[in-house]
Short mmCIF file of C-alpha atoms in Angstrom, two decimals:
data_model
loop_
_atom_site.label_atom_id
_atom_site.label_comp_id
_atom_site.label_asym_id
_atom_site.label_seq_id
_atom_site.Cartn_x
_atom_site.Cartn_y
_atom_site.Cartn_z
CA UNK A 349 -74.15 -0.39 5.50
CA UNK A 350 -76.24 -2.89 7.30
CA UNK A 351 -76.28 -2.79 11.11
CA UNK A 352 -75.66 -6.03 12.90
CA UNK A 353 -77.23 -6.60 16.24
CA UNK A 354 -76.05 -9.72 17.99
CA UNK A 355 -78.87 -11.36 19.88
CA UNK A 356 -78.11 -13.54 22.84
CA UNK A 357 -80.74 -16.16 23.64
CA UNK A 358 -81.90 -16.24 27.22
CA UNK A 359 -80.06 -19.25 28.51
CA UNK A 360 -78.17 -20.60 31.44
CA UNK A 361 -74.58 -21.75 31.44
CA UNK A 362 -74.32 -24.30 34.21
CA UNK A 363 -71.06 -25.52 35.68
CA UNK A 364 -71.31 -28.97 37.23
CA UNK A 365 -74.22 -31.22 38.03
CA UNK A 366 -75.01 -29.88 41.51
CA UNK A 367 -74.94 -26.19 40.65
CA UNK A 368 -76.11 -23.58 43.12
CA UNK A 369 -77.64 -20.33 41.89
CA UNK A 370 -74.20 -18.69 42.17
CA UNK A 371 -72.96 -21.09 39.49
CA UNK A 372 -75.55 -20.07 36.91
CA UNK A 373 -75.13 -17.26 34.45
CA UNK A 374 -78.04 -15.66 32.66
CA UNK A 375 -77.32 -14.00 29.33
CA UNK A 376 -79.06 -10.79 28.41
CA UNK A 377 -80.18 -9.53 25.04
CA UNK A 378 -77.86 -7.07 23.32
CA UNK A 379 -80.14 -4.56 21.67
CA UNK A 380 -77.50 -1.87 21.30
CA UNK A 381 -75.09 -1.34 18.41
CA UNK A 382 -71.38 -1.94 18.95
CA UNK A 383 -69.48 1.07 20.29
CA UNK A 384 -65.67 1.03 20.21
CA UNK A 385 -65.45 3.38 23.20
CA UNK A 386 -67.24 0.75 25.30
CA UNK A 387 -65.60 -2.38 23.89
CA UNK A 388 -64.53 -5.35 25.98
CA UNK A 389 -61.21 -6.40 24.44
CA UNK A 390 -59.46 -9.71 25.09
CA UNK A 391 -55.69 -9.66 24.58
CA UNK A 392 -53.58 -12.78 24.33
CA UNK A 393 -50.08 -13.69 23.27
CA UNK A 394 -50.86 -15.93 20.31
CA UNK A 395 -48.15 -18.44 21.23
CA UNK A 396 -49.34 -18.75 24.83
CA UNK A 397 -53.11 -19.06 24.48
CA UNK A 398 -54.10 -22.40 22.89
CA UNK A 399 -52.41 -24.92 20.60
CA UNK A 400 -54.90 -25.58 17.82
CA UNK A 401 -52.48 -27.29 15.46
CA UNK A 402 -49.60 -29.31 16.91
CA UNK A 403 -48.18 -29.90 13.42
CA UNK A 404 -46.86 -26.30 13.20
CA UNK A 405 -45.03 -26.25 16.53
CA UNK A 406 -41.48 -26.39 15.11
CA UNK A 407 -40.32 -24.34 12.13
CA UNK A 408 -37.20 -22.60 10.77
CA UNK A 409 -34.96 -24.95 12.82
CA UNK A 410 -35.80 -23.15 16.04
CA UNK A 411 -34.17 -25.89 18.10
CA UNK A 412 -31.87 -24.02 20.49
CA UNK A 413 -32.68 -24.34 24.17
CA UNK A 414 -34.46 -21.17 25.34
CA UNK A 415 -34.47 -19.68 28.80
CA UNK A 416 -37.58 -20.37 30.88
CA UNK A 417 -40.75 -19.18 29.10
CA UNK A 418 -38.65 -17.67 26.28
CA UNK A 419 -39.29 -20.17 23.51
CA UNK A 420 -42.26 -21.09 21.35
CA UNK A 421 -44.86 -23.14 23.22
CA UNK A 422 -47.36 -24.03 20.47
CA UNK A 423 -50.14 -21.46 20.65
CA UNK A 424 -51.43 -20.39 17.24
CA UNK A 425 -54.22 -18.73 15.28
CA UNK A 426 -56.03 -22.05 14.97
CA UNK A 427 -56.17 -22.19 18.77
CA UNK A 428 -57.81 -18.77 19.01
CA UNK A 429 -60.33 -19.76 16.33
CA UNK A 430 -61.16 -22.96 18.20
CA UNK A 431 -61.97 -21.03 21.36
CA UNK A 432 -64.11 -18.55 19.42
CA UNK A 433 -66.10 -21.45 17.97
CA UNK A 434 -66.51 -23.00 21.42
CA UNK A 435 -68.07 -19.77 22.66
CA UNK A 436 -65.38 -18.94 25.21
CA UNK A 437 -65.33 -15.27 24.26
CA UNK A 438 -69.11 -15.04 23.87
CA UNK A 439 -69.48 -16.30 27.44
CA UNK A 440 -66.92 -13.76 28.62
CA UNK A 441 -68.74 -10.88 26.94
CA UNK A 442 -65.81 -10.13 24.64
CA UNK A 443 -66.61 -8.15 21.49
CA UNK A 444 -63.06 -7.45 20.27
CA UNK A 445 -59.89 -9.56 20.24
CA UNK A 446 -56.33 -8.30 20.09
CA UNK A 447 -53.73 -11.02 19.58
CA UNK A 448 -49.96 -10.49 19.43
CA UNK A 449 -48.36 -10.16 15.97
CA UNK A 450 -48.41 -13.21 13.72
CA UNK A 451 -46.22 -12.07 10.81
CA UNK A 452 -42.97 -13.87 10.08
CA UNK A 453 -40.45 -13.44 12.87
CA UNK A 454 -36.66 -13.73 12.96
CA UNK A 455 -35.69 -17.38 12.69
CA UNK A 456 -32.90 -17.45 15.23
CA UNK A 457 -32.87 -16.70 18.95
CA UNK A 458 -30.99 -13.95 20.77
CA UNK A 459 -30.12 -12.94 24.32
CA UNK A 460 -30.96 -9.39 25.39
CA UNK A 461 -29.68 -10.05 28.90
CA UNK A 462 -32.62 -12.10 30.16
CA UNK A 463 -31.69 -15.44 28.58
CA UNK A 464 -31.87 -17.06 25.16
CA UNK A 465 -35.11 -15.89 23.55
CA UNK A 466 -37.07 -16.72 20.42
CA UNK A 467 -39.62 -14.31 18.89
CA UNK A 468 -42.64 -16.14 20.34
CA UNK A 469 -44.15 -12.75 21.27
CA UNK A 470 -44.33 -11.60 17.64
CA UNK A 471 -42.62 -8.20 17.95
CA UNK A 472 -39.42 -9.11 16.04
CA UNK A 473 -40.52 -8.93 12.40
CA UNK A 474 -38.44 -10.50 9.64
CA UNK A 475 -40.96 -10.19 6.79
CA UNK A 476 -44.09 -8.03 6.84
CA UNK A 477 -45.59 -9.84 3.84
CA UNK A 478 -46.28 -13.30 5.22
CA UNK A 479 -47.26 -15.20 8.34
CA UNK A 480 -44.92 -17.00 10.68
CA UNK A 481 -45.36 -20.75 10.30
CA UNK A 482 -45.44 -21.24 14.08
CA UNK A 483 -48.55 -19.05 14.29
CA UNK A 484 -50.26 -20.48 11.22
CA UNK A 485 -51.09 -19.75 7.61
CA UNK A 486 -52.94 -17.25 5.50
CA UNK A 487 -55.91 -19.62 5.61
CA UNK A 488 -55.74 -19.66 9.44
CA UNK A 489 -55.73 -15.86 9.57
CA UNK A 490 -58.69 -15.68 7.21
CA UNK A 491 -60.67 -18.25 9.19
CA UNK A 492 -59.92 -16.52 12.48
CA UNK A 493 -61.29 -13.19 11.25
CA UNK A 494 -64.32 -14.72 9.53
CA UNK A 495 -65.15 -16.80 12.61
CA UNK A 496 -64.77 -13.80 14.91
CA UNK A 497 -67.04 -11.70 12.71
CA UNK A 498 -69.71 -14.42 12.75
CA UNK A 499 -69.68 -14.08 16.54
CA UNK A 500 -69.90 -10.28 16.37
CA UNK A 501 -66.28 -9.97 17.51
CA UNK A 502 -63.99 -7.34 15.98
CA UNK A 503 -60.31 -8.03 15.33
CA UNK A 504 -57.49 -5.68 16.31
CA UNK A 505 -54.32 -6.61 14.44
CA UNK A 506 -51.16 -5.94 16.43
CA UNK A 507 -48.75 -4.07 14.15
CA UNK A 508 -45.11 -2.99 14.40
CA UNK A 509 -43.64 -0.26 12.22
CA UNK A 510 -40.85 1.05 14.44
CA UNK A 511 -38.28 -1.74 14.11
CA UNK A 512 -37.27 -5.02 12.55
CA UNK A 513 -36.25 -8.02 14.62
CA UNK A 514 -32.79 -8.31 16.19
CA UNK A 515 -29.80 -9.19 14.07
CA UNK A 516 -28.61 -12.80 14.29
CA UNK A 517 -26.54 -15.20 12.17
CA UNK A 518 -29.74 -16.26 10.40
CA UNK A 519 -31.31 -12.79 10.32
CA UNK A 520 -28.98 -10.22 8.72
CA UNK A 521 -29.38 -6.50 9.31
CA UNK A 522 -31.26 -4.58 6.63
CA UNK A 523 -29.56 -1.92 4.48
CA UNK A 524 -28.60 1.37 6.11
CA UNK A 525 -31.07 3.14 3.82
CA UNK A 526 -33.76 1.30 5.79
CA UNK A 527 -32.60 1.09 9.41
CA UNK A 528 -30.29 2.66 11.96
CA UNK A 529 -28.45 0.48 14.48
CA UNK A 530 -27.37 3.29 16.79
CA UNK A 531 -27.63 5.30 18.97
CA UNK A 532 -29.79 3.65 21.62
CA UNK A 533 -32.69 5.71 22.93
CA UNK A 534 -32.08 7.78 26.06
CA UNK A 535 -35.75 8.81 26.50
CA UNK A 536 -34.77 12.29 27.68
CA UNK A 537 -36.39 14.21 24.84
CA UNK A 538 -38.42 13.78 21.65
CA UNK A 539 -35.33 13.18 19.50
CA UNK A 540 -33.76 10.72 21.96
CA UNK A 541 -37.00 8.73 21.98
CA UNK A 542 -37.66 8.68 18.22
CA UNK A 543 -34.42 8.83 16.23
CA UNK A 544 -32.73 5.93 17.98
CA UNK A 545 -32.96 2.19 18.63
CA UNK A 546 -35.40 1.15 21.32
CA UNK A 547 -32.82 -1.25 22.75
CA UNK A 548 -29.42 -2.48 21.60
CA UNK A 549 -29.54 -4.77 18.53
CA UNK A 550 -33.08 -3.82 17.56
CA UNK A 551 -32.65 -2.00 14.22
CA UNK A 552 -34.80 1.11 14.05
CA UNK A 553 -36.71 1.70 10.81
CA UNK A 554 -35.88 5.08 9.25
CA UNK A 555 -39.45 6.32 9.42
CA UNK A 556 -38.14 9.90 9.18
CA UNK A 557 -36.68 9.25 5.71
CA UNK A 558 -38.42 10.75 2.71
CA UNK A 559 -35.89 9.37 0.23
CA UNK A 560 -36.89 6.78 -2.35
CA UNK A 561 -35.01 3.56 -1.58
CA UNK A 562 -34.70 0.08 -3.04
CA UNK A 563 -35.86 -2.92 -1.05
CA UNK A 564 -33.36 -4.20 1.55
CA UNK A 565 -31.03 -6.84 0.11
CA UNK A 566 -31.86 -9.53 2.71
CA UNK A 567 -35.57 -9.27 1.89
CA UNK A 568 -34.94 -9.40 -1.87
CA UNK A 569 -32.78 -12.49 -1.41
CA UNK A 570 -35.46 -14.12 0.75
CA UNK A 571 -38.27 -13.45 -1.73
CA UNK A 572 -36.21 -14.77 -4.63
CA UNK A 573 -35.40 -17.95 -2.73
CA UNK A 574 -39.13 -18.38 -2.03
CA UNK A 575 -40.03 -17.75 -5.65
CA UNK A 576 -42.26 -14.75 -5.08
CA UNK A 577 -40.02 -11.78 -5.85
CA UNK A 578 -41.75 -10.85 -9.12
CA UNK A 579 -45.21 -11.09 -7.59
CA UNK A 580 -44.30 -8.91 -4.62
CA UNK A 581 -42.59 -6.32 -6.83
CA UNK A 582 -45.62 -6.11 -9.10
CA UNK A 583 -47.86 -5.43 -6.09
CA UNK A 584 -45.51 -2.75 -4.81
CA UNK A 585 -45.30 -1.03 -8.18
CA UNK A 586 -49.10 -0.99 -8.44
CA UNK A 587 -49.46 0.47 -4.94
CA UNK A 588 -46.94 3.26 -5.42
CA UNK A 589 -48.28 4.09 -8.86
CA UNK A 590 -51.83 4.29 -7.53
CA UNK A 591 -51.04 6.31 -4.41
CA UNK A 592 -48.23 8.47 -5.76
CA UNK A 593 -46.30 7.89 -2.54
CA UNK A 594 -42.52 7.93 -2.37
CA UNK A 595 -40.85 4.53 -2.02
CA UNK A 596 -39.44 5.24 1.41
CA UNK A 597 -39.28 2.72 4.28
CA UNK A 598 -42.42 3.86 6.09
CA UNK A 599 -44.54 3.76 2.95
CA UNK A 600 -43.42 0.25 2.06
CA UNK A 601 -44.49 -0.93 5.51
CA UNK A 602 -47.76 1.02 5.35
CA UNK A 603 -48.51 -0.82 2.12
CA UNK A 604 -47.73 -4.19 3.67
CA UNK A 605 -49.77 -3.56 6.82
CA UNK A 606 -52.84 -2.17 5.04
CA UNK A 607 -52.89 -5.21 2.73
CA UNK A 608 -54.23 -7.24 5.68
CA UNK A 609 -57.10 -4.79 6.09
CA UNK A 610 -58.00 -4.72 2.40
CA UNK A 611 -57.76 -8.48 1.94
CA UNK A 612 -59.12 -9.90 5.21
CA UNK A 613 -61.26 -7.20 6.82
CA UNK A 614 -59.19 -6.47 9.91
CA UNK A 615 -61.30 -4.02 11.96
CA UNK A 616 -58.51 -2.06 13.61
CA UNK A 617 -54.88 -1.90 14.67
CA UNK A 618 -53.24 -2.08 18.03
CA UNK A 619 -50.08 -0.13 17.23
CA UNK A 620 -46.82 -0.98 18.98
CA UNK A 621 -44.16 1.51 20.18
CA UNK A 622 -46.15 4.62 19.25
CA UNK A 623 -43.90 7.25 20.79
CA UNK A 624 -40.82 5.96 18.96
CA UNK A 625 -42.16 6.94 15.53
CA UNK A 626 -42.93 10.41 14.18
CA UNK A 627 -46.61 11.13 14.83
CA UNK A 628 -47.22 12.10 11.19
CA UNK A 629 -46.45 8.51 10.19
CA UNK A 630 -49.36 7.26 12.28
CA UNK A 631 -51.65 9.75 10.59
CA UNK A 632 -50.57 8.33 7.22
CA UNK A 633 -51.04 4.75 8.41
CA UNK A 634 -54.56 5.62 9.53
CA UNK A 635 -55.34 7.32 6.23
CA UNK A 636 -54.40 4.32 4.12
CA UNK A 637 -55.97 1.84 6.57
CA UNK A 638 -59.27 3.72 6.26
CA UNK A 639 -59.06 3.46 2.47
CA UNK A 640 -58.24 -0.24 2.69
CA UNK A 641 -61.14 -0.87 5.10
CA UNK A 642 -63.57 0.90 2.77
CA UNK A 643 -62.26 -1.21 -0.11
CA UNK A 644 -62.82 -4.40 1.87
CA UNK A 645 -66.35 -3.38 2.83
CA UNK A 646 -67.19 -2.58 -0.77
CA UNK A 647 -65.91 -5.97 -1.90
CA UNK A 648 -67.58 -7.91 0.94
CA UNK A 649 -70.96 -6.26 1.63
CA UNK A 650 -72.54 -9.46 2.92
CA UNK A 651 -70.05 -9.81 5.80
CA UNK A 652 -69.76 -6.16 6.90
CA UNK A 653 -70.58 -5.85 10.61
CA UNK A 654 -71.52 -2.16 10.69
CA UNK A 655 -70.66 1.27 9.33
CA UNK A 656 -67.87 1.96 11.82
CA UNK A 657 -64.60 3.40 10.53
CA UNK A 658 -61.29 1.61 10.91
CA UNK A 659 -60.13 1.85 14.53
CA UNK A 660 -56.62 2.69 15.76
CA UNK A 661 -55.48 1.94 19.30
CA UNK A 662 -51.99 2.95 20.37
CA UNK A 663 -49.41 1.68 22.84
CA UNK A 664 -47.84 4.97 23.88
CA UNK A 665 -45.75 3.56 26.70
CA UNK A 666 -46.25 5.54 29.90
CA UNK A 667 -49.34 7.40 28.67
CA UNK A 668 -51.83 8.17 31.44
CA UNK A 669 -55.42 9.32 31.23
CA UNK A 670 -54.17 12.20 33.40
CA UNK A 671 -52.15 13.40 30.37
CA UNK A 672 -55.45 13.83 28.52
CA UNK A 673 -54.67 14.89 24.94
CA UNK A 674 -50.92 15.47 25.20
CA UNK A 675 -47.93 13.27 25.90
CA UNK A 676 -44.94 15.21 27.25
CA UNK A 677 -41.45 14.23 26.03
CA UNK A 678 -39.86 16.86 28.24
CA UNK A 679 -38.94 19.22 25.44
CA UNK A 680 -42.22 19.04 23.53
CA UNK A 681 -45.77 17.76 23.80
CA UNK A 682 -47.53 15.67 21.16
CA UNK A 683 -51.25 15.07 20.64
CA UNK A 684 -51.39 11.54 19.24
CA UNK A 685 -55.20 11.64 19.22
CA UNK A 686 -54.86 14.27 16.47
CA UNK A 687 -52.49 11.99 14.56
CA UNK A 688 -54.47 8.90 13.68
CA UNK A 689 -55.40 7.45 17.06
CA UNK A 690 -58.89 6.87 18.42
CA UNK A 691 -57.65 5.39 21.68
CA UNK A 692 -54.48 5.03 23.74
CA UNK A 693 -53.66 2.35 26.29
CA UNK A 694 -53.95 3.84 29.78
CA UNK A 695 -50.93 2.89 31.88
CA UNK A 696 -52.45 4.78 34.82
CA UNK A 697 -55.39 2.48 35.56
CA UNK A 698 -53.38 0.03 37.67
CA UNK A 699 -52.74 2.90 40.11
CA UNK A 700 -56.27 4.30 39.99
CA UNK A 701 -57.62 0.80 40.67
CA UNK A 702 -56.29 1.11 44.23
CA UNK A 703 -58.89 3.84 44.89
CA UNK A 704 -62.57 3.47 45.77
CA UNK A 705 -65.16 2.93 43.06
CA UNK A 706 -66.57 6.44 42.93
CA UNK A 707 -63.13 8.07 42.80
CA UNK A 708 -62.27 5.96 39.76
CA UNK A 709 -65.60 6.16 37.96
CA UNK A 710 -66.22 9.90 38.39
CA UNK A 711 -62.64 10.78 37.37
CA UNK A 712 -62.80 8.73 34.17
CA UNK A 713 -66.30 9.96 33.34
CA UNK A 714 -65.17 13.57 33.66
CA UNK A 715 -62.04 13.26 31.52
CA UNK A 716 -63.55 11.05 28.82
CA UNK A 717 -66.56 13.32 28.32
CA UNK A 718 -64.62 16.56 28.40
CA UNK A 719 -60.89 16.62 27.59
CA UNK A 720 -61.06 13.37 25.60
CA UNK A 721 -64.55 13.77 24.15
CA UNK A 722 -64.82 11.74 20.96
CA UNK A 723 -61.77 9.66 21.94
CA UNK A 724 -61.13 7.08 24.64
CA UNK A 725 -58.56 5.09 26.62
CA UNK A 726 -58.12 1.37 27.19
CA UNK A 727 -57.74 0.22 30.78
CA UNK A 728 -56.01 -2.93 32.01
CA UNK A 729 -55.04 -4.59 35.29
CA UNK A 730 -52.23 -6.71 33.83
CA UNK A 731 -50.39 -6.94 30.52
CA UNK A 732 -47.51 -8.63 28.72
CA UNK A 733 -44.90 -5.98 29.40
CA UNK A 734 -45.97 -4.30 32.64
CA UNK A 735 -43.91 -5.77 35.45
CA UNK A 736 -45.88 -3.93 38.13
CA UNK A 737 -49.53 -4.73 37.41
CA UNK A 738 -52.48 -4.30 39.73
CA UNK A 739 -52.63 -7.35 42.04
CA UNK A 740 -49.61 -9.19 40.65
CA UNK A 741 -50.07 -11.93 43.26
CA UNK A 742 -53.70 -12.43 42.15
CA UNK A 743 -55.08 -11.94 45.66
CA UNK A 744 -57.92 -9.64 44.52
CA UNK A 745 -59.27 -11.22 41.33
CA UNK A 746 -62.92 -10.35 42.00
CA UNK A 747 -62.12 -6.73 42.75
CA UNK A 748 -59.94 -6.63 39.63
CA UNK A 749 -62.83 -7.76 37.46
CA UNK A 750 -65.38 -5.42 39.02
CA UNK A 751 -63.21 -2.34 38.74
CA UNK A 752 -61.87 -3.09 35.26
CA UNK A 753 -65.17 -4.05 33.65
CA UNK A 754 -67.24 -1.27 35.21
CA UNK A 755 -64.82 1.63 34.64
CA UNK A 756 -65.61 4.03 31.77
CA UNK A 757 -63.46 3.49 28.69
CA UNK A 758 -62.43 0.31 26.89
CA UNK A 759 -61.59 -2.69 29.07
CA UNK A 760 -58.68 -4.98 28.20
CA UNK A 761 -58.73 -8.49 29.65
CA UNK A 762 -55.23 -9.98 29.46
CA UNK A 763 -55.45 -13.72 28.94
CA UNK A 764 -55.75 -15.44 32.30
CA UNK A 765 -57.00 -12.42 34.25
CA UNK A 766 -60.30 -14.29 34.38
CA UNK A 767 -58.71 -17.54 35.64
CA UNK A 768 -55.98 -16.25 37.99
CA UNK A 769 -53.20 -17.33 35.65
CA UNK A 770 -50.07 -16.72 37.77
CA UNK A 771 -47.97 -13.64 37.05
CA UNK A 772 -45.14 -14.73 39.33
CA UNK A 773 -43.24 -17.67 37.83
CA UNK A 774 -40.10 -18.85 39.60
CA UNK A 775 -37.00 -19.20 37.43
CA UNK A 776 -37.97 -16.56 34.87
CA UNK A 777 -36.19 -13.33 34.03
CA UNK A 778 -37.83 -10.05 33.05
CA UNK A 779 -41.25 -10.02 31.39
CA UNK A 780 -41.26 -13.81 30.87
CA UNK A 781 -43.01 -14.12 34.24
CA UNK A 782 -46.04 -12.38 32.73
CA UNK A 783 -46.18 -14.71 29.73
CA UNK A 784 -46.90 -18.24 30.91
CA UNK A 785 -49.22 -20.52 28.96
CA UNK A 786 -52.94 -20.10 29.55
CA UNK A 787 -53.98 -22.22 32.55
CA UNK A 788 -56.65 -24.32 30.84
CA UNK A 789 -55.81 -27.13 33.27
CA UNK A 790 -57.44 -25.13 36.08
CA UNK A 791 -60.81 -24.67 34.36
CA UNK A 792 -62.55 -27.41 36.33
CA UNK A 793 -61.33 -26.18 39.72
CA UNK A 794 -64.17 -24.88 41.89
CA UNK A 795 -62.43 -21.57 42.62
CA UNK A 796 -61.59 -20.98 38.96
CA UNK A 797 -65.16 -21.71 37.84
CA UNK A 798 -66.58 -19.29 40.41
CA UNK A 799 -64.14 -16.54 39.44
CA UNK A 800 -64.69 -17.08 35.72
CA UNK A 801 -68.43 -16.83 36.27
CA UNK A 802 -67.96 -13.42 37.90
CA UNK A 803 -65.94 -12.19 34.90
CA UNK A 804 -68.54 -13.65 32.53
CA UNK A 805 -71.47 -11.93 34.21
CA UNK A 806 -69.76 -8.56 34.28
CA UNK A 807 -68.38 -9.00 30.77
CA UNK A 808 -71.73 -9.89 29.24
CA UNK A 809 -73.38 -6.99 31.04
CA UNK A 810 -70.74 -4.61 29.66
CA UNK A 811 -71.08 -6.05 26.16
CA UNK A 812 -74.85 -5.72 26.21
CA UNK A 813 -74.76 -2.17 27.53
CA UNK A 814 -72.41 0.38 25.91
CA UNK A 815 -73.55 2.76 28.66
CA UNK A 816 -71.01 1.05 30.93
CA UNK A 817 -67.97 2.09 28.91
CA UNK A 818 -69.23 5.05 26.88
CA UNK A 819 -72.10 6.49 28.93
CA UNK A 820 -72.37 9.29 31.49
CA UNK A 821 -71.82 8.31 35.09
CA UNK A 822 -73.97 9.53 37.99
CA UNK A 823 -73.69 8.41 41.61
CA UNK A 824 -77.18 7.76 42.99
CA UNK A 825 -76.31 6.71 46.52
CA UNK A 826 -73.21 6.56 48.72
CA UNK A 827 -74.61 3.79 50.91
CA UNK A 828 -75.25 1.36 49.48
CA UNK A 829 -72.96 2.57 46.72
CA UNK A 830 -75.15 2.89 43.63
CA UNK A 831 -74.62 4.58 40.27
CA UNK A 832 -76.22 4.88 36.87
CA UNK A 833 -74.77 5.05 33.37
CA UNK A 834 -76.66 6.36 30.35
CA UNK A 835 -75.73 6.27 26.67
CA UNK A 836 -78.34 7.28 24.09
CA UNK A 837 -81.32 5.03 24.95
CA UNK A 838 -79.27 2.60 27.06
CA UNK A 839 -79.56 2.94 30.84
CA UNK A 840 -78.21 0.76 33.64
CA UNK A 841 -78.04 1.02 37.42
CA UNK A 842 -75.34 -0.77 39.42
CA UNK A 843 -75.01 -1.31 43.17
CA UNK A 844 -71.76 -2.62 44.67
CA UNK A 845 -70.81 -4.01 48.09
CA UNK A 846 -74.45 -4.38 49.06
CA UNK A 847 -75.81 -6.79 51.64
CA UNK A 848 -76.43 -10.37 50.63
CA UNK A 849 -80.05 -11.42 50.79
CA UNK A 850 -82.85 -8.87 50.46
CA UNK A 851 -81.72 -5.33 49.64
CA UNK A 852 -83.42 -2.17 48.49
CA UNK A 853 -81.74 -0.26 45.67
CA UNK A 854 -82.51 3.32 44.67
CA UNK A 855 -82.76 3.76 40.91
CA UNK A 856 -83.50 7.48 41.02
CA UNK A 857 -85.30 8.60 37.90
CA UNK A 858 -83.50 6.14 35.66
CA UNK A 859 -86.46 3.73 35.63
CA UNK A 860 -90.05 4.85 36.08
CA UNK A 861 -92.37 3.41 38.72
CA UNK A 862 -94.10 0.25 37.53
CA UNK A 863 -91.23 -0.78 35.27
CA UNK A 864 -90.03 -4.36 35.56
CA UNK A 865 -86.25 -4.51 35.61
CA UNK A 866 -83.79 -7.39 35.77
CA UNK A 867 -80.72 -7.91 37.90
CA UNK A 868 -78.30 -9.39 35.37
CA UNK A 869 -76.03 -10.78 38.08
CA UNK A 870 -78.65 -12.95 39.82
CA UNK A 871 -81.28 -13.20 37.09
CA UNK A 872 -83.93 -11.88 39.52
CA UNK A 873 -86.57 -9.38 38.41
CA UNK A 874 -88.30 -6.64 40.36
CA UNK A 875 -90.78 -3.80 39.84
CA UNK A 876 -89.82 -0.20 40.51
CA UNK A 877 -91.83 1.38 43.35
CA UNK A 878 -91.21 4.92 44.57
CA UNK A 879 -87.89 5.03 42.70
CA UNK A 880 -86.61 1.86 44.35
CA UNK A 881 -86.41 -1.88 43.71
CA UNK A 882 -85.99 -4.77 46.10
CA UNK A 883 -83.68 -7.59 45.03
CA UNK A 884 -83.36 -10.77 47.05
CA UNK A 885 -80.15 -12.51 46.01
CA UNK A 886 -77.14 -14.19 47.56
CA UNK A 887 -74.77 -11.70 45.93
CA UNK A 888 -73.26 -8.37 46.99
CA UNK A 889 -73.50 -6.90 43.49
CA UNK A 890 -76.57 -5.83 41.52
CA UNK A 891 -76.59 -5.06 37.78
CA UNK A 892 -79.94 -3.57 36.77
CA UNK A 893 -81.31 -3.09 33.27
CA UNK A 894 -84.75 -2.83 31.76
#
């Protein structure tokens, strides 16, 4: 497989006509191959990011009045593609995008106790075989992935296997050979977390069933009405004949989900509700996704980015890096890393982020390179379903960026972290407060531009240097706080909370005397003398690379 190295031209991105040096960003050259364990992932709710096609804003007669921030607001796949083309993610140093599910959702709304809600978030699937018209079309999905790949950006498809959408007048419950509607999960043990419905009126797919079953009647009726029943059945028959798998619920869905990998070249999955499905199912999903990815690469050799395997990232709610390999249900422990997953979302980081830099960095370095060697975690400061994020009031946005983007592991930027999109919205109930529309209207504000620039500088540095996320961490100096990261032939030295103006930074033995190195943050260069460099800049952060 050919190796793609994305080269950034040395250029300046200038905000405004009377820019000071603090308003200029200098891009570095990425001479390192992509490494999943060091990725900088951008996560957005598709409906809340950018409206790229206003003609698809209303579909399926979704005309009931929703509660605040609980209806569709127009964001779509075309909007994401537009921002990729504009270079928004390139400037932010993003090399992987995870967007919320875009498959067809239930058509009606429902109230789970927080107000009338439509499936704008994408986690209430009605049909795994086609896209929801509000999010776009097959052509939109194809263009999004192709455009991302042209920018060296990988795509993580958000997938749900645990449940269908809620039951409504327009969205009938599937057959009892496919789903259970009770009991509700108690989360006291393995069984009361897996063999149950996540919440009331959210039918749970019988992923534990090994019985061969017919398709659910509501889906058959839908396909026949759409005139594609025969086509879909032919594909299913071919799949089951080729694989020899039993026609049970989980295998149907595995077929449907892996189709998107085989046909479009999806690079990985972000898997929803991991702990509510038997771990063996995830191993099977990974197995057939790997086969599908290999098939796509073989059929599309000219667009293959690299020789990386298919990547699986899991949302195991409540998982902490402190758990290391095992998640404890109370009555048994499960190693999900041994069951298909390369990475799990780390719900602990928001607490660790309250600590000092060295406490965070050394802890994560130790666990990732020992207990989790060969695997990784994804850190975040805010997310779509975490009501207690780090800095919910957005009073520490610079600290948030610095800690998130410089911590070992994968970094997840939740849309609007980089622009202080508010996480406290009056009049909302539950997680709706975390899901407002992206604040594009603030992009020209002086404060927003300055903050965005900080995220961009750190993000581009992380993208250019896999040593940040995947390398070994060594503290070089307590005062000023300075550390190095090394990964293969990639070495960086970072100094934080240093004096503005002229400062002397120890680089230890990371760079030899006489070497000219660059401070990515200011664009200044310096020559190493006696294991030290002197940088004269107006900033309190130094990002050194050769």
